[in-house]
Short mmCIF file of C-alpha atoms in Angstrom, two decimals:
data_model
loop_
_atom_site.label_atom_id
_atom_site.label_comp_id
_atom_site.label_asym_id
_atom_site.label_seq_id
_atom_site.Cartn_x
_atom_site.Cartn_y
_atom_site.Cartn_z
CA MET A 1 0.00 0.00 0.00
CA LEU A 2 2.92 2.35 0.67
CA LYS A 3 4.03 2.33 -2.95
CA ARG A 4 0.49 2.94 -4.10
CA ARG A 5 0.20 5.95 -1.80
CA VAL A 6 3.52 7.26 -3.11
CA LEU A 7 2.16 6.91 -6.62
CA LEU A 8 -1.01 8.79 -5.77
CA GLY A 9 1.16 11.46 -4.20
CA ALA A 10 3.03 11.67 -7.48
CA GLY A 11 -0.24 12.32 -9.23
CA GLY A 12 -1.04 14.88 -6.58
CA VAL A 13 1.90 17.12 -7.31
CA VAL A 14 0.79 17.32 -10.91
CA ALA A 15 -2.79 18.05 -9.97
CA THR A 16 -1.85 20.73 -7.50
CA GLY A 17 1.02 22.48 -9.23
CA ALA A 18 -0.85 25.80 -8.98
CA ALA A 19 -1.66 25.53 -5.28
CA LEU A 20 -0.18 28.98 -4.69
CA ALA A 21 -2.70 30.42 -7.12
CA TRP A 22 -5.76 28.42 -6.10
CA PRO A 23 -6.61 28.48 -2.37
CA ILE A 24 -7.39 24.77 -2.24
CA ARG A 25 -6.27 22.67 0.70
CA VAL A 26 -4.06 19.85 -0.54
CA ALA A 27 -3.33 16.87 1.68
CA SER A 28 -0.58 14.99 -0.06
CA ARG A 29 3.17 14.58 -0.09
CA PRO A 30 4.30 15.25 -3.66
CA VAL A 31 6.91 13.01 -5.20
CA VAL A 32 8.96 13.91 -8.26
CA THR A 33 8.20 11.57 -11.17
CA ALA A 34 8.89 11.37 -14.87
CA ALA A 35 5.78 13.48 -15.36
CA THR A 36 6.72 16.18 -12.84
CA ASP A 37 9.78 18.02 -11.62
CA ALA A 38 10.53 20.92 -9.33
CA HIS A 39 11.27 23.23 -12.25
CA THR A 40 7.85 22.60 -13.79
CA HIS A 41 6.01 22.88 -10.47
CA PRO A 42 7.63 25.51 -8.22
CA ALA A 43 4.79 25.19 -5.71
CA SER A 44 5.99 21.72 -4.66
CA GLU A 45 7.90 22.83 -1.56
CA HIS A 46 4.97 24.98 -0.47
CA ILE A 47 2.65 21.99 -0.78
CA LEU A 48 5.02 19.86 1.27
CA ARG A 49 4.95 22.44 4.06
CA MET A 50 1.17 22.84 4.06
CA GLY A 51 0.30 19.14 3.95
CA LYS A 52 -0.19 18.61 7.70
CA ALA A 53 -2.17 21.79 8.14
CA ALA A 54 -4.49 20.71 5.36
CA MET A 55 -5.45 17.61 7.32
CA ALA A 56 -7.27 19.58 10.01
CA SER A 57 -10.50 18.04 11.29
CA PRO A 58 -12.91 17.85 8.36
CA ARG A 59 -16.15 19.79 8.39
CA GLN A 60 -19.24 17.65 8.85
CA ALA A 61 -21.84 17.87 6.11
CA ALA A 62 -25.46 18.87 6.69
CA GLN A 63 -27.89 16.60 8.43
CA PRO A 64 -29.28 14.20 5.80
CA PHE A 65 -32.22 15.43 3.76
CA THR A 66 -32.45 18.95 5.20
CA VAL A 67 -31.21 20.72 2.07
CA ARG A 68 -33.24 20.79 -1.12
CA MET A 69 -31.45 19.66 -4.29
CA PRO A 70 -31.36 22.44 -6.87
CA VAL A 71 -31.74 21.85 -10.58
CA PRO A 72 -28.90 23.61 -12.46
CA ARG A 73 -30.12 26.72 -14.23
CA VAL A 74 -30.46 26.58 -18.00
CA ALA A 75 -28.19 28.95 -19.90
CA ALA A 76 -29.89 31.45 -22.21
CA PRO A 77 -28.37 32.17 -25.62
CA VAL A 78 -27.15 35.72 -26.12
CA ARG A 79 -28.48 35.47 -29.66
CA ARG A 80 -29.84 33.01 -32.20
CA THR A 81 -29.23 32.75 -35.93
CA ALA A 82 -30.97 30.61 -38.50
CA ASP A 83 -28.89 27.54 -37.59
CA THR A 84 -26.94 28.41 -34.42
CA ASP A 85 -27.52 29.21 -30.74
CA VAL A 86 -24.81 31.54 -29.43
CA TYR A 87 -23.71 31.59 -25.76
CA GLU A 88 -21.16 33.39 -23.63
CA LEU A 89 -19.82 31.75 -20.47
CA ALA A 90 -17.23 33.03 -18.00
CA LEU A 91 -14.60 30.90 -16.30
CA ARG A 92 -14.30 32.55 -12.91
CA PRO A 93 -13.71 32.02 -9.21
CA ALA A 94 -16.74 32.29 -6.95
CA GLN A 95 -17.82 31.91 -3.35
CA VAL A 96 -20.59 29.32 -3.39
CA GLU A 97 -22.80 27.67 -0.81
CA ILE A 98 -22.32 23.90 -0.75
CA LEU A 99 -22.57 23.19 2.96
CA PRO A 100 -25.54 25.02 4.54
CA GLY A 101 -24.69 28.44 5.90
CA THR A 102 -21.08 28.29 4.71
CA THR A 103 -19.37 29.69 1.64
CA THR A 104 -16.69 27.75 -0.17
CA ALA A 105 -14.11 29.06 -2.63
CA ALA A 106 -14.73 27.41 -6.01
CA LEU A 107 -13.67 27.61 -9.63
CA THR A 108 -16.71 27.78 -11.85
CA TYR A 109 -18.31 28.22 -15.21
CA GLY A 110 -20.72 31.10 -14.81
CA GLY A 111 -20.35 31.51 -11.06
CA THR A 112 -22.18 28.37 -9.90
CA PHE A 113 -20.67 25.15 -8.53
CA VAL A 114 -22.60 23.17 -11.14
CA GLY A 115 -22.34 25.31 -14.25
CA PRO A 116 -25.40 26.33 -16.23
CA THR A 117 -26.94 23.64 -18.41
CA ILE A 118 -26.62 24.18 -22.14
CA LYS A 119 -29.55 22.68 -24.04
CA ALA A 120 -28.92 21.82 -27.67
CA LYS A 121 -30.74 20.01 -30.46
CA THR A 122 -29.44 17.46 -32.93
CA GLY A 123 -28.64 19.23 -36.21
CA ARG A 124 -28.63 22.75 -34.73
CA LYS A 125 -25.21 24.23 -33.97
CA VAL A 126 -24.11 25.76 -30.69
CA GLN A 127 -21.36 28.34 -30.43
CA VAL A 128 -19.93 29.20 -27.00
CA THR A 129 -17.50 32.02 -26.30
CA TYR A 130 -15.61 31.20 -23.11
CA VAL A 131 -14.08 34.16 -21.26
CA ASN A 132 -11.24 33.30 -18.88
CA GLY A 133 -11.71 35.32 -15.71
CA LEU A 134 -9.37 33.09 -13.70
CA ASP A 135 -5.78 34.02 -12.90
CA LYS A 136 -4.40 30.98 -14.72
CA PRO A 137 -4.88 29.63 -18.26
CA ALA A 138 -7.63 27.03 -18.54
CA ASN A 139 -9.90 25.41 -21.11
CA VAL A 140 -13.16 23.52 -21.67
CA HIS A 141 -13.78 20.02 -22.98
CA LEU A 142 -17.24 18.95 -24.18
CA HIS A 143 -17.15 15.39 -22.88
CA GLY A 144 -18.80 13.05 -25.38
CA GLY A 145 -19.01 15.76 -28.03
CA HIS A 146 -18.32 15.06 -31.70
CA VAL A 147 -16.43 18.29 -32.37
CA PRO A 148 -13.49 19.61 -34.43
CA PRO A 149 -10.09 19.52 -32.68
CA GLU A 150 -9.87 23.26 -32.12
CA SER A 151 -13.13 23.06 -30.08
CA ASP A 152 -12.32 19.88 -28.16
CA GLY A 153 -10.43 21.40 -25.24
CA TYR A 154 -7.10 19.77 -26.06
CA PRO A 155 -5.06 19.72 -22.81
CA MET A 156 -2.28 21.98 -24.12
CA ASP A 157 -4.63 24.37 -25.96
CA LEU A 158 -5.48 26.87 -23.24
CA ILE A 159 -7.40 30.13 -23.03
CA ALA A 160 -5.03 32.79 -21.69
CA VAL A 161 -5.84 34.88 -18.64
CA GLY A 162 -8.27 37.63 -19.60
CA ALA A 163 -8.73 36.21 -23.10
CA SER A 164 -11.73 34.60 -24.75
CA ARG A 165 -12.18 31.90 -27.33
CA THR A 166 -15.15 30.67 -29.31
CA PHE A 167 -15.84 26.94 -29.55
CA ASP A 168 -18.11 25.47 -32.21
CA TYR A 169 -20.27 22.45 -31.40
CA PRO A 170 -21.94 21.03 -34.55
CA ASN A 171 -24.29 18.66 -32.64
CA ARG A 172 -24.20 16.16 -35.49
CA GLN A 173 -24.95 13.34 -33.06
CA ALA A 174 -27.87 11.65 -31.39
CA GLY A 175 -29.67 13.08 -28.40
CA SER A 176 -27.60 12.41 -25.30
CA THR A 177 -26.50 13.63 -21.88
CA LEU A 178 -23.06 15.19 -22.27
CA TRP A 179 -21.13 17.42 -19.90
CA TYR A 180 -18.47 20.06 -20.14
CA HIS A 181 -15.47 20.30 -17.83
CA ASP A 182 -11.94 21.60 -17.57
CA HIS A 183 -9.15 19.70 -19.32
CA THR A 184 -6.13 21.90 -18.54
CA HIS A 185 -2.95 19.84 -18.71
CA HIS A 186 -1.81 18.79 -15.21
CA MET A 187 -4.66 20.75 -13.61
CA GLU A 188 -7.87 19.04 -14.73
CA ALA A 189 -8.32 16.99 -11.55
CA GLU A 190 -8.06 20.03 -9.32
CA HIS A 191 -10.14 22.27 -11.56
CA VAL A 192 -12.98 19.76 -11.89
CA TYR A 193 -12.83 19.01 -8.17
CA ARG A 194 -13.11 22.73 -7.50
CA GLY A 195 -16.31 23.01 -9.58
CA MET A 196 -15.52 23.40 -13.28
CA HIS A 197 -18.29 21.13 -14.57
CA GLY A 198 -21.75 21.45 -16.09
CA PHE A 199 -24.36 19.63 -18.19
CA TYR A 200 -24.72 19.81 -21.97
CA LEU A 201 -27.95 18.13 -23.08
CA ILE A 202 -28.67 17.30 -26.71
CA GLU A 203 -32.29 16.59 -27.62
CA GLY A 204 -32.73 14.21 -30.54
CA PRO A 205 -35.79 14.27 -32.81
CA GLN A 206 -36.84 10.74 -31.82
CA GLU A 207 -37.00 11.43 -28.09
CA ARG A 208 -40.14 13.55 -28.14
CA ARG A 209 -41.91 11.03 -30.37
CA LEU A 210 -41.22 8.29 -27.84
CA GLY A 211 -43.25 10.02 -25.15
CA LEU A 212 -40.52 9.93 -22.49
CA PRO A 213 -40.88 12.14 -19.40
CA ARG A 214 -40.04 15.75 -20.19
CA GLY A 215 -40.23 19.27 -18.84
CA ARG A 216 -39.96 19.39 -15.05
CA HIS A 217 -39.98 15.58 -15.07
CA ASP A 218 -36.65 15.51 -16.92
CA VAL A 219 -33.97 16.23 -14.30
CA PRO A 220 -30.16 16.23 -14.64
CA ILE A 221 -28.40 15.11 -11.44
CA MET A 222 -24.65 15.48 -11.05
CA LEU A 223 -23.21 13.12 -8.42
CA ARG A 224 -19.79 13.53 -6.89
CA ASP A 225 -17.87 13.42 -3.63
CA ALA A 226 -15.93 16.05 -1.69
CA HIS A 227 -13.95 16.64 1.49
CA PHE A 228 -14.19 19.84 3.56
CA ASP A 229 -12.09 21.33 6.33
CA ALA A 230 -13.50 22.95 9.47
CA THR A 231 -14.07 26.27 7.68
CA GLY A 232 -15.85 24.74 4.70
CA GLY A 233 -12.83 24.83 2.39
CA LEU A 234 -12.38 22.00 -0.10
CA ILE A 235 -9.59 19.53 0.67
CA LEU A 236 -8.05 17.61 -2.23
CA ASP A 237 -6.40 14.62 -0.54
CA VAL A 238 -4.83 12.72 -3.42
CA GLU A 239 -3.34 10.03 -1.21
CA HIS A 240 -6.65 9.20 0.43
CA PRO A 241 -9.50 9.70 -2.06
CA GLU A 242 -11.69 7.61 0.22
CA ALA A 243 -11.59 10.54 2.68
CA ARG A 244 -13.96 12.41 0.36
CA SER A 245 -16.91 11.21 2.38
CA THR A 246 -19.38 14.03 1.64
CA LEU A 247 -21.61 12.99 -1.25
CA LEU A 248 -23.13 15.77 -3.34
CA ALA A 249 -26.11 15.83 -5.70
CA ASN A 250 -26.13 18.92 -7.91
CA GLY A 251 -23.63 20.48 -5.54
CA ARG A 252 -25.52 19.99 -2.27
CA PRO A 253 -24.87 17.42 0.48
CA LEU A 254 -27.40 14.61 1.00
CA PRO A 255 -30.31 16.69 -0.31
CA TYR A 256 -33.99 15.90 -0.70
CA PHE A 257 -35.93 16.56 -3.89
CA PRO A 258 -39.74 16.87 -4.06
CA VAL A 259 -41.24 14.89 -6.94
CA ASP A 260 -44.70 14.44 -8.37
CA ALA A 261 -46.32 11.01 -8.31
CA ALA A 262 -45.32 10.53 -11.95
CA LYS A 263 -42.55 9.13 -14.10
CA TYR A 264 -39.26 11.03 -14.08
CA ARG A 265 -36.34 10.89 -16.49
CA LEU A 266 -33.26 11.25 -14.26
CA ARG A 267 -30.01 12.01 -16.08
CA LEU A 268 -27.29 10.77 -13.73
CA LEU A 269 -23.69 11.91 -14.18
CA ASN A 270 -20.70 10.91 -12.05
CA SER A 271 -18.43 13.97 -12.11
CA SER A 272 -16.07 12.65 -9.41
CA ILE A 273 -12.38 12.61 -10.17
CA HIS A 274 -11.95 9.16 -8.60
CA LYS A 275 -15.06 7.71 -6.93
CA ILE A 276 -17.18 4.90 -8.38
CA PHE A 277 -20.85 5.13 -7.41
CA ARG A 278 -22.82 1.93 -6.77
CA LEU A 279 -26.41 3.12 -6.63
CA ASP A 280 -29.71 1.63 -5.55
CA LEU A 281 -33.13 3.03 -4.72
CA GLY A 282 -33.99 0.67 -1.89
CA GLY A 283 -34.95 -2.10 -4.28
CA VAL A 284 -37.25 0.16 -6.35
CA GLU A 285 -36.99 -0.46 -10.09
CA MET A 286 -34.89 1.98 -12.12
CA VAL A 287 -35.41 1.57 -15.86
CA GLN A 288 -32.26 2.56 -17.73
CA ILE A 289 -33.05 4.13 -21.09
CA ALA A 290 -29.73 5.69 -22.09
CA SER A 291 -25.98 5.65 -21.51
CA ASP A 292 -23.18 8.07 -22.47
CA GLY A 293 -24.04 8.24 -26.16
CA GLY A 294 -27.81 8.39 -25.91
CA LEU A 295 -30.73 6.00 -25.98
CA LEU A 296 -30.23 2.26 -25.61
CA PRO A 297 -31.88 -0.09 -28.11
CA GLU A 298 -34.41 -1.08 -25.44
CA PRO A 299 -35.02 -0.23 -21.78
CA VAL A 300 -33.13 -2.18 -19.13
CA PRO A 301 -34.93 -2.64 -15.78
CA ARG A 302 -32.52 -2.75 -12.87
CA THR A 303 -32.34 -2.26 -9.12
CA THR A 304 -28.63 -1.38 -8.93
CA LEU A 305 -26.48 0.85 -11.11
CA THR A 306 -22.70 1.37 -11.20
CA LEU A 307 -21.40 4.71 -12.46
CA ALA A 308 -17.65 5.23 -12.84
CA PRO A 309 -16.16 8.73 -13.12
CA ALA A 310 -17.51 10.57 -16.21
CA GLU A 311 -20.12 7.91 -17.03
CA ARG A 312 -23.76 8.87 -17.54
CA ALA A 313 -26.90 6.81 -17.26
CA GLU A 314 -30.45 7.96 -17.83
CA ILE A 315 -33.08 6.16 -15.78
CA VAL A 316 -36.85 6.43 -15.55
CA VAL A 317 -38.37 6.04 -12.11
CA ASP A 318 -42.15 5.81 -11.77
CA PHE A 319 -42.92 7.68 -8.56
CA GLY A 320 -46.59 7.29 -9.43
CA ARG A 321 -46.38 3.76 -8.02
CA HIS A 322 -45.83 5.19 -4.55
CA ALA A 323 -48.19 6.82 -2.10
CA ILE A 324 -48.11 10.54 -1.42
CA GLY A 325 -45.67 11.09 1.42
CA SER A 326 -43.37 8.26 0.35
CA LYS A 327 -39.66 8.94 0.68
CA LEU A 328 -37.29 7.01 -1.57
CA VAL A 329 -33.58 7.15 -0.76
CA LEU A 330 -30.97 6.86 -3.50
CA SER A 331 -27.97 5.23 -1.84
CA ASP A 332 -24.38 4.45 -2.65
CA ALA A 333 -22.46 1.55 -1.16
CA LYS A 334 -21.09 4.07 1.38
CA GLY A 335 -24.51 5.39 2.42
CA PRO A 336 -27.32 7.71 1.32
CA VAL A 337 -26.84 10.14 -1.55
CA MET A 338 -30.21 11.92 -1.75
CA ARG A 339 -33.93 11.41 -1.12
CA PHE A 340 -36.97 11.75 -3.37
CA ASP A 341 -40.12 12.93 -1.58
CA VAL A 342 -43.39 12.10 -3.37
CA THR A 343 -45.61 15.13 -2.83
CA ARG A 344 -48.67 15.22 -5.13
CA ARG A 345 -50.67 13.51 -7.84
CA VAL A 346 -50.53 14.96 -11.36
CA PRO A 347 -51.66 13.77 -14.78
CA ASP A 348 -48.92 11.71 -16.42
CA THR A 349 -49.09 10.59 -20.04
CA SER A 350 -45.38 9.80 -20.41
CA ARG A 351 -44.24 6.28 -21.16
CA VAL A 352 -41.22 4.07 -21.74
CA PRO A 353 -41.73 2.14 -24.99
CA SER A 354 -40.30 -1.35 -25.42
CA THR A 355 -38.08 -0.17 -28.30
CA LEU A 356 -36.07 3.03 -27.98
CA ARG A 357 -33.57 3.08 -30.82
CA THR A 358 -32.26 1.02 -33.69
CA LEU A 359 -28.49 0.92 -33.70
CA PRO A 360 -26.62 0.82 -37.01
CA PRO A 361 -24.74 -2.40 -37.81
CA LEU A 362 -21.10 -2.44 -36.83
CA PRO A 363 -18.90 -1.79 -39.88
CA ALA A 364 -16.05 -4.10 -40.83
CA SER A 365 -12.85 -3.39 -38.92
CA GLY A 366 -9.40 -4.19 -40.23
CA THR A 367 -7.37 -2.90 -37.30
CA THR A 368 -7.09 -4.01 -33.68
CA ARG A 369 -5.10 -1.86 -31.26
CA ARG A 370 -4.12 -2.99 -27.79
CA MET A 371 -4.11 -0.60 -24.86
CA LYS A 372 -2.58 -1.60 -21.53
CA LEU A 373 -3.63 0.58 -18.61
CA GLY A 374 -1.39 0.33 -15.58
CA VAL A 375 1.45 1.58 -13.46
CA ALA A 376 4.80 1.75 -15.24
CA PRO A 377 7.17 0.76 -12.38
CA SER A 378 10.22 2.21 -14.11
CA LYS A 379 8.53 5.61 -14.16
CA MET A 380 6.48 5.30 -10.94
CA ALA A 381 3.62 6.80 -12.90
CA TYR A 382 0.34 5.76 -14.45
CA ALA A 383 0.74 4.91 -18.13
CA ILE A 384 -0.85 3.55 -21.29
CA ASN A 385 1.27 0.83 -22.91
CA ASP A 386 4.00 1.76 -20.40
CA LEU A 387 4.21 5.28 -21.87
CA THR A 388 3.25 8.44 -20.03
CA TRP A 389 1.75 11.48 -21.72
CA ASP A 390 3.91 13.29 -24.25
CA ALA A 391 2.32 16.05 -26.32
CA ASP A 392 5.01 15.60 -28.99
CA ARG A 393 4.25 11.90 -29.48
CA VAL A 394 1.38 10.55 -31.57
CA ASP A 395 0.39 7.13 -30.29
CA ALA A 396 -2.15 6.24 -33.00
CA ARG A 397 -2.62 7.62 -36.51
CA ILE A 398 -6.05 6.76 -37.87
CA THR A 399 -7.44 7.38 -41.33
CA GLU A 400 -10.65 9.38 -41.14
CA GLY A 401 -13.72 7.23 -41.68
CA THR A 402 -12.16 3.92 -40.66
CA SER A 403 -13.45 1.63 -37.93
CA GLU A 404 -11.14 0.02 -35.38
CA ILE A 405 -11.33 -2.43 -32.51
CA TRP A 406 -9.45 -1.44 -29.38
CA GLU A 407 -8.60 -4.09 -26.81
CA ILE A 408 -8.19 -2.49 -23.39
CA TYR A 409 -6.46 -4.37 -20.58
CA ASN A 410 -6.14 -3.25 -16.97
CA ALA A 411 -2.73 -4.57 -15.92
CA ASP A 412 -3.07 -3.34 -12.34
CA THR A 413 -4.30 -6.72 -11.12
CA VAL A 414 -4.98 -7.63 -7.51
CA ASP A 415 -1.71 -9.56 -7.30
CA SER A 416 0.39 -6.87 -9.02
CA GLU A 417 3.04 -4.83 -7.23
CA PHE A 418 0.60 -2.00 -6.53
CA GLY A 419 -2.52 -4.07 -5.82
CA GLY A 420 -5.76 -3.96 -7.76
CA ILE A 421 -6.50 -0.50 -9.19
CA ASP A 422 -9.62 0.41 -11.13
CA HIS A 423 -9.29 2.51 -14.27
CA THR A 424 -11.75 4.18 -16.59
CA PHE A 425 -11.13 4.62 -20.30
CA HIS A 426 -12.38 7.70 -22.17
CA LEU A 427 -11.99 8.33 -25.89
CA HIS A 428 -12.38 11.83 -27.36
CA LEU A 429 -14.06 12.69 -30.69
CA VAL A 430 -16.27 9.59 -31.15
CA GLN A 431 -18.61 7.29 -29.30
CA PHE A 432 -17.86 3.56 -29.35
CA ARG A 433 -19.63 0.24 -28.84
CA VAL A 434 -18.61 -2.30 -26.20
CA LEU A 435 -18.08 -5.67 -27.87
CA ASP A 436 -17.24 -7.85 -24.87
CA ARG A 437 -15.64 -8.06 -21.43
CA ASP A 438 -13.28 -10.98 -20.90
CA GLY A 439 -15.00 -12.65 -23.83
CA LYS A 440 -18.46 -12.23 -22.29
CA PRO A 441 -21.29 -9.98 -23.51
CA PRO A 442 -21.34 -6.32 -22.41
CA LEU A 443 -22.84 -5.53 -19.03
CA PRO A 444 -26.50 -4.43 -18.73
CA GLY A 445 -26.79 -0.88 -20.00
CA GLU A 446 -23.70 -1.16 -22.24
CA SER A 447 -25.51 -2.16 -25.41
CA GLY A 448 -25.63 1.40 -26.75
CA PHE A 449 -22.98 3.99 -27.53
CA LYS A 450 -20.39 4.86 -24.88
CA ASP A 451 -17.45 7.20 -24.49
CA THR A 452 -16.27 6.11 -21.03
CA VAL A 453 -16.02 2.62 -19.53
CA LEU A 454 -14.86 1.14 -16.24
CA VAL A 455 -12.09 -1.43 -16.58
CA ARG A 456 -11.63 -3.55 -13.47
CA PRO A 457 -8.24 -4.91 -12.33
CA GLY A 458 -7.15 -7.71 -14.66
CA GLU A 459 -10.13 -7.17 -16.96
CA ARG A 460 -9.77 -7.21 -20.75
CA MET A 461 -12.46 -5.63 -22.90
CA ARG A 462 -12.95 -4.80 -26.55
CA ILE A 463 -14.60 -1.72 -27.98
CA GLN A 464 -15.20 -0.63 -31.57
CA ALA A 465 -15.20 2.96 -32.82
CA THR A 466 -15.60 4.56 -36.24
CA PHE A 467 -13.43 7.66 -36.54
CA THR A 468 -15.47 10.09 -38.61
CA GLY A 469 -15.04 13.81 -38.29
CA TRP A 470 -12.12 16.15 -38.72
CA PRO A 471 -8.35 15.77 -39.17
CA GLY A 472 -6.36 16.70 -36.11
CA ARG A 473 -5.17 15.50 -32.72
CA TYR A 474 -7.32 14.21 -29.88
CA VAL A 475 -6.58 12.36 -26.65
CA TYR A 476 -7.70 9.20 -24.86
CA HIS A 477 -7.05 8.61 -21.19
CA CYS A 478 -8.14 7.27 -17.85
CA HIS A 479 -10.95 9.44 -16.48
CA MET A 480 -9.96 8.88 -12.89
CA GLN A 481 -8.40 12.26 -13.31
CA GLU A 482 -5.72 11.83 -10.70
CA HIS A 483 -4.45 8.96 -12.89
CA ASN A 484 -4.74 11.10 -15.99
CA VAL A 485 -2.65 13.96 -14.62
CA ALA A 486 -0.03 11.44 -13.48
CA GLY A 487 0.57 10.25 -17.03
CA MET A 488 -2.27 7.92 -18.11
CA MET A 489 -3.12 9.78 -21.31
CA ALA A 490 -2.14 9.27 -24.94
CA GLN A 491 -2.75 10.93 -28.28
CA LEU A 492 -4.36 9.99 -31.57
CA GLU A 493 -4.28 11.85 -34.84
CA ILE A 494 -6.99 11.67 -37.50
CA VAL A 495 -5.51 11.90 -41.00
CA ARG A 496 -6.95 11.91 -44.52
#
């Protein structure tokens, strides 16, 4: 375990290299690795000195179910053209209320701990001008978006302090629950942990025809964990991610949410930088209708749901089956997350049809690439195929329009030097299909399009992606972001 903690500390120095600029409490002992050095991160000695102070007694969260869960506000376009909705959004620090009666320093999009929701439509473009009001360069990645490289939020492609940049999102993809978050090289874990995250919802033309719950019965819920000190300040303890024991739903701790006795479409997103959620609703049926890339072929009834960092799952819960006054608790393996309070009867004509979407047949693939996720002992860093991130190295050149099978293997097995370590795999630019896990069919809810998957220790899985779009460079990486900043990221280039 000692070596594993050292490794996490190595990731921590990368994630917290700007600790002098951001007033975040960091509880880790940085270690110089191949991915970091004192010249690159002059704050290292400062972090070493402040480590013990950062471990002051943590602040207790609110009493369960005393805070109402907010629904993130919907952003309003500053103007509309014939084919485009135009937005402006500021990257800026803010004092926000997470714990009741306490303000917490955060980094935000638009001044709120969960940024404003951008609602888009398939086939209608969105253009967002991001204005950097922070005191460090930063960027924005539309996670799951099929976008040109200059609008992808490439880790080295940053918006300078005081500058602005316009990103173009074509929305040439199916309706789906996406999200936007920071992807600044070496800083994404800290920035996302501090609050740089928000929903981006694409509505597809088929969704309304299906009769799924909509309007106030269509609710995005961002789930994550956090750790607070006695004053309400966020603590980023990279050596002990399990210390992040405060669970948040839409930025509030253990909230309640009043619901009608009707069917709800709940868009669940795990925006944690490390935590895996294992969710249940006390045995109540949750019908999964969508994953990362949109609707599944058919609904999947389930009573438990696993969400790894960056994964999304849309579920329909029929609260109309429960009496007024019923209280249904959504729980994680560690304890309650939030509560739904059934408050009133309303007319409900929504439905979940037996068929949701017809998926296109998988095209022929002539290439299989193998990706090994795991610790590279010689580097004491997380790596892909034993290589850590290098912006000057292209790891895969792919001809635009071709389809490939990627075999992903988690080499951090239970009996390895560092013990079993979970990883998640995220591919930019395109959605993919899961073919199998250890030669077995995909898990329930994995039959549709995905952009992020959990890969367990020792597990081997195959995915298939078709690389349509634009020439240019994109990345793929582990979305446990403390692994990503410690080297577990690689680069592909689309060529014609």
